[in-house]
mmCIF file of C-alpha atoms in Angstrom:
data_model
loop_
_atom_site.group_PDB
_atom_site.id
_atom_site.type_symbol
_atom_site.label_atom_id
_atom_site.label_comp_id
_atom_site.label_asym_id
_atom_site.label_seq_id
_atom_site.Cartn_x
_atom_site.Cartn_y
_atom_site.Cartn_z
ATOM 1 C CA UNK A 1 -63.809 -22.206 -163.618
ATOM 2 C CA UNK A 2 -65.438 -23.526 -166.377
ATOM 3 C CA UNK A 3 -67.617 -26.934 -165.637
ATOM 4 C CA UNK A 4 -68.574 -29.251 -168.583
ATOM 5 C CA UNK A 5 -70.904 -27.813 -171.330
ATOM 6 C CA UNK A 6 -71.893 -24.048 -170.946
ATOM 7 C CA UNK A 7 -71.906 -23.767 -167.458
ATOM 8 C CA UNK A 8 -69.387 -21.936 -165.002
ATOM 9 C CA UNK A 9 -68.640 -21.683 -161.145
ATOM 10 C CA UNK A 10 -67.589 -18.054 -160.051
ATOM 11 C CA UNK A 11 -66.369 -17.120 -156.762
ATOM 12 C CA UNK A 12 -65.996 -13.969 -154.935
ATOM 13 C CA UNK A 13 -64.605 -13.347 -151.671
ATOM 14 C CA UNK A 14 -62.341 -11.639 -149.463
ATOM 15 C CA UNK A 15 -59.966 -12.281 -146.343
ATOM 16 C CA UNK A 16 -60.525 -10.526 -143.427
ATOM 17 C CA UNK A 17 -57.915 -9.357 -140.599
ATOM 18 C CA UNK A 18 -58.503 -7.561 -137.490
ATOM 19 C CA UNK A 19 -55.374 -7.400 -135.195
ATOM 20 C CA UNK A 20 -56.268 -9.773 -131.970
ATOM 21 C CA UNK A 21 -59.061 -11.471 -133.676
ATOM 22 C CA UNK A 22 -59.526 -14.851 -135.809
ATOM 23 C CA UNK A 23 -59.234 -13.994 -139.493
ATOM 24 C CA UNK A 24 -62.307 -14.649 -141.669
ATOM 25 C CA UNK A 25 -62.889 -15.599 -145.212
ATOM 26 C CA UNK A 26 -66.157 -14.024 -146.615
ATOM 27 C CA UNK A 27 -67.426 -15.413 -149.782
ATOM 28 C CA UNK A 28 -70.138 -15.770 -152.338
ATOM 29 C CA UNK A 29 -70.408 -18.657 -154.996
ATOM 30 C CA UNK A 30 -72.443 -18.533 -158.087
ATOM 31 C CA UNK A 31 -73.271 -21.080 -160.820
ATOM 32 C CA UNK A 32 -74.044 -20.069 -164.398
ATOM 33 C CA UNK A 33 -75.928 -22.738 -166.421
ATOM 34 C CA UNK A 34 -76.835 -20.601 -169.158
ATOM 35 C CA UNK A 35 -80.599 -19.960 -168.477
ATOM 36 C CA UNK A 36 -81.864 -16.639 -169.557
ATOM 37 C CA UNK A 37 -81.819 -13.685 -166.982
ATOM 38 C CA UNK A 38 -79.146 -15.506 -164.890
ATOM 39 C CA UNK A 39 -76.511 -13.556 -164.290
ATOM 40 C CA UNK A 40 -72.997 -15.138 -165.830
ATOM 41 C CA UNK A 41 -70.828 -13.515 -162.818
ATOM 42 C CA UNK A 42 -70.777 -11.010 -159.998
ATOM 43 C CA UNK A 43 -71.690 -7.345 -160.589
ATOM 44 C CA UNK A 44 -71.039 -4.154 -158.452
ATOM 45 C CA UNK A 45 -74.072 -4.720 -156.438
ATOM 46 C CA UNK A 46 -72.580 -8.125 -155.161
ATOM 47 C CA UNK A 47 -69.433 -6.638 -154.197
ATOM 48 C CA UNK A 48 -71.020 -3.908 -152.156
ATOM 49 C CA UNK A 49 -73.241 -6.612 -150.623
ATOM 50 C CA UNK A 50 -69.883 -8.338 -149.782
ATOM 51 C CA UNK A 51 -68.210 -5.313 -148.213
ATOM 52 C CA UNK A 52 -71.150 -4.608 -146.090
ATOM 53 C CA UNK A 53 -71.503 -8.173 -144.888
ATOM 54 C CA UNK A 54 -67.802 -7.892 -143.990
ATOM 55 C CA UNK A 55 -68.476 -4.669 -141.852
ATOM 56 C CA UNK A 56 -71.484 -6.433 -140.070
ATOM 57 C CA UNK A 57 -69.612 -9.509 -139.362
ATOM 58 C CA UNK A 58 -66.280 -7.454 -138.239
ATOM 59 C CA UNK A 59 -68.400 -4.699 -136.389
ATOM 60 C CA UNK A 60 -66.050 -1.587 -137.316
ATOM 61 C CA UNK A 61 -64.250 0.389 -140.126
ATOM 62 C CA UNK A 62 -62.931 -1.475 -143.180
ATOM 63 C CA UNK A 63 -59.369 -1.026 -145.036
ATOM 64 C CA UNK A 64 -59.738 -2.560 -148.383
ATOM 65 C CA UNK A 65 -56.881 -3.485 -150.554
ATOM 66 C CA UNK A 66 -58.399 -3.932 -153.664
ATOM 67 C CA UNK A 67 -56.786 -5.433 -156.830
ATOM 68 C CA UNK A 68 -57.358 -4.138 -160.768
ATOM 69 C CA UNK A 69 -60.274 -6.286 -161.714
ATOM 70 C CA UNK A 70 -62.392 -4.343 -164.182
ATOM 71 C CA UNK A 71 -65.831 -4.429 -161.976
ATOM 72 C CA UNK A 72 -63.892 -3.004 -158.980
ATOM 73 C CA UNK A 73 -63.203 -0.049 -160.974
ATOM 74 C CA UNK A 74 -66.631 1.214 -161.958
ATOM 75 C CA UNK A 75 -68.426 4.006 -161.414
ATOM 76 C CA UNK A 76 -71.015 2.696 -159.219
ATOM 77 C CA UNK A 77 -68.658 1.210 -156.749
ATOM 78 C CA UNK A 78 -66.568 4.538 -156.641
ATOM 79 C CA UNK A 79 -69.744 6.246 -156.036
ATOM 80 C CA UNK A 80 -70.396 3.358 -152.945
ATOM 81 C CA UNK A 81 -66.671 3.947 -151.432
ATOM 82 C CA UNK A 82 -66.935 7.817 -151.820
ATOM 83 C CA UNK A 83 -70.614 7.451 -149.798
ATOM 84 C CA UNK A 84 -69.377 5.575 -147.066
ATOM 85 C CA UNK A 85 -65.656 6.927 -146.106
ATOM 86 C CA UNK A 86 -66.668 7.178 -142.336
ATOM 87 C CA UNK A 87 -66.258 3.301 -142.399
ATOM 88 C CA UNK A 88 -64.591 2.568 -145.639
ATOM 89 C CA UNK A 89 -60.853 3.237 -146.508
ATOM 90 C CA UNK A 90 -59.824 1.767 -150.271
ATOM 91 C CA UNK A 91 -56.266 1.284 -151.228
ATOM 92 C CA UNK A 92 -55.678 0.256 -154.982
ATOM 93 C CA UNK A 93 -53.116 -2.529 -155.427
ATOM 94 C CA UNK A 94 -50.613 -1.870 -158.484
ATOM 95 C CA UNK A 95 -51.578 -3.501 -161.569
ATOM 96 C CA UNK A 96 -50.222 -7.201 -161.724
ATOM 97 C CA UNK A 97 -49.706 -7.383 -158.124
ATOM 98 C CA UNK A 98 -51.216 -10.759 -157.585
ATOM 99 C CA UNK A 99 -48.431 -11.367 -155.034
ATOM 100 C CA UNK A 100 -49.613 -8.770 -152.708
ATOM 101 C CA UNK A 101 -53.345 -9.991 -152.771
ATOM 102 C CA UNK A 102 -53.731 -12.421 -149.851
ATOM 103 C CA UNK A 103 -56.954 -13.474 -151.242
ATOM 104 C CA UNK A 104 -55.287 -14.908 -154.332
ATOM 105 C CA UNK A 105 -53.554 -17.452 -151.963
ATOM 106 C CA UNK A 106 -56.896 -18.699 -151.104
ATOM 107 C CA UNK A 107 -58.113 -19.125 -154.522
ATOM 108 C CA UNK A 108 -54.950 -21.156 -155.448
ATOM 109 C CA UNK A 109 -55.823 -23.534 -152.419
ATOM 110 C CA UNK A 110 -59.420 -23.922 -153.992
ATOM 111 C CA UNK A 111 -58.343 -24.518 -157.697
ATOM 112 C CA UNK A 112 -55.530 -27.009 -156.487
ATOM 113 C CA UNK A 113 -58.160 -28.898 -154.452
ATOM 114 C CA UNK A 114 -60.020 -29.172 -157.784
ATOM 115 C CA UNK A 115 -57.326 -30.108 -159.855
ATOM 116 C CA UNK A 116 -58.238 -33.728 -160.064
ATOM 117 C CA UNK A 117 -61.951 -33.567 -159.596
ATOM 118 C CA UNK A 118 -63.579 -35.453 -162.515
ATOM 119 C CA UNK A 119 -67.120 -33.769 -162.359
ATOM 120 C CA UNK A 120 -69.949 -35.212 -164.646
ATOM 121 C CA UNK A 121 -72.123 -31.970 -163.754
ATOM 122 C CA UNK A 122 -71.588 -28.470 -162.908
ATOM 123 C CA UNK A 123 -73.350 -29.103 -159.485
ATOM 124 C CA UNK A 124 -70.563 -31.177 -158.378
ATOM 125 C CA UNK A 125 -68.034 -28.441 -159.114
ATOM 126 C CA UNK A 126 -69.785 -26.185 -157.082
ATOM 127 C CA UNK A 127 -70.438 -28.487 -153.983
ATOM 128 C CA UNK A 128 -66.734 -28.956 -154.145
ATOM 129 C CA UNK A 129 -65.758 -25.332 -154.382
ATOM 130 C CA UNK A 130 -68.220 -24.383 -151.497
ATOM 131 C CA UNK A 131 -67.011 -27.340 -149.324
ATOM 132 C CA UNK A 132 -63.743 -26.362 -149.740
ATOM 133 C CA UNK A 133 -64.501 -22.775 -148.988
ATOM 134 C CA UNK A 134 -66.303 -23.544 -145.896
ATOM 135 C CA UNK A 135 -63.242 -25.902 -144.553
ATOM 136 C CA UNK A 136 -61.044 -22.643 -145.073
ATOM 137 C CA UNK A 137 -63.246 -20.555 -142.951
ATOM 138 C CA UNK A 138 -62.712 -23.065 -140.087
ATOM 139 C CA UNK A 139 -58.771 -22.971 -140.732
ATOM 140 C CA UNK A 140 -57.830 -19.139 -139.673
ATOM 141 C CA UNK A 141 -54.162 -20.142 -139.377
ATOM 142 C CA UNK A 142 -54.592 -21.035 -143.354
ATOM 143 C CA UNK A 143 -55.993 -17.459 -144.069
ATOM 144 C CA UNK A 144 -53.316 -16.137 -142.038
ATOM 145 C CA UNK A 145 -50.836 -17.921 -143.942
ATOM 146 C CA UNK A 146 -52.213 -16.222 -147.377
ATOM 147 C CA UNK A 147 -51.403 -12.858 -145.743
ATOM 148 C CA UNK A 148 -47.773 -13.648 -144.492
ATOM 149 C CA UNK A 149 -47.304 -15.454 -148.101
ATOM 150 C CA UNK A 150 -47.631 -11.713 -149.463
ATOM 151 C CA UNK A 151 -44.790 -10.357 -147.331
ATOM 152 C CA UNK A 152 -47.507 -7.953 -145.534
ATOM 153 C CA UNK A 153 -48.628 -8.176 -142.015
ATOM 154 C CA UNK A 154 -50.902 -6.362 -139.506
ATOM 155 C CA UNK A 155 -49.624 -3.205 -137.557
ATOM 156 C CA UNK A 156 -51.018 -1.653 -134.271
#
């Protein structure tokens, strides 16, 4: 999401589902203001750290259903996946299959909420994004709805 001027707000996250437990949304938000040595977005280490955080919070193995964003296909992430096959199984979604990705539903809800925001500063957009994501964390039924909207479900 672009803010006023040269800044932008980037979001990364994952919808986490475990049979018999409350669904979770694990995310990170980064604000880019154009300063030197400030990352514009998220790198492979950020995605790796998000996966490790999900493993700690869920306390078990992870089956990751991954879309085809270019950063997801990098060699360092593939090496990380190969080194952690004991707790991490990765499935790649087909190209242009956003309708199978439950997290796309989450992003849609966040962006819809920001549609009428008249922000004067980038920090106002960042604050609104974080507030909406935090609210969604407390609504597991909405996160479940994003999964059921894909036509996919949890199996024993």
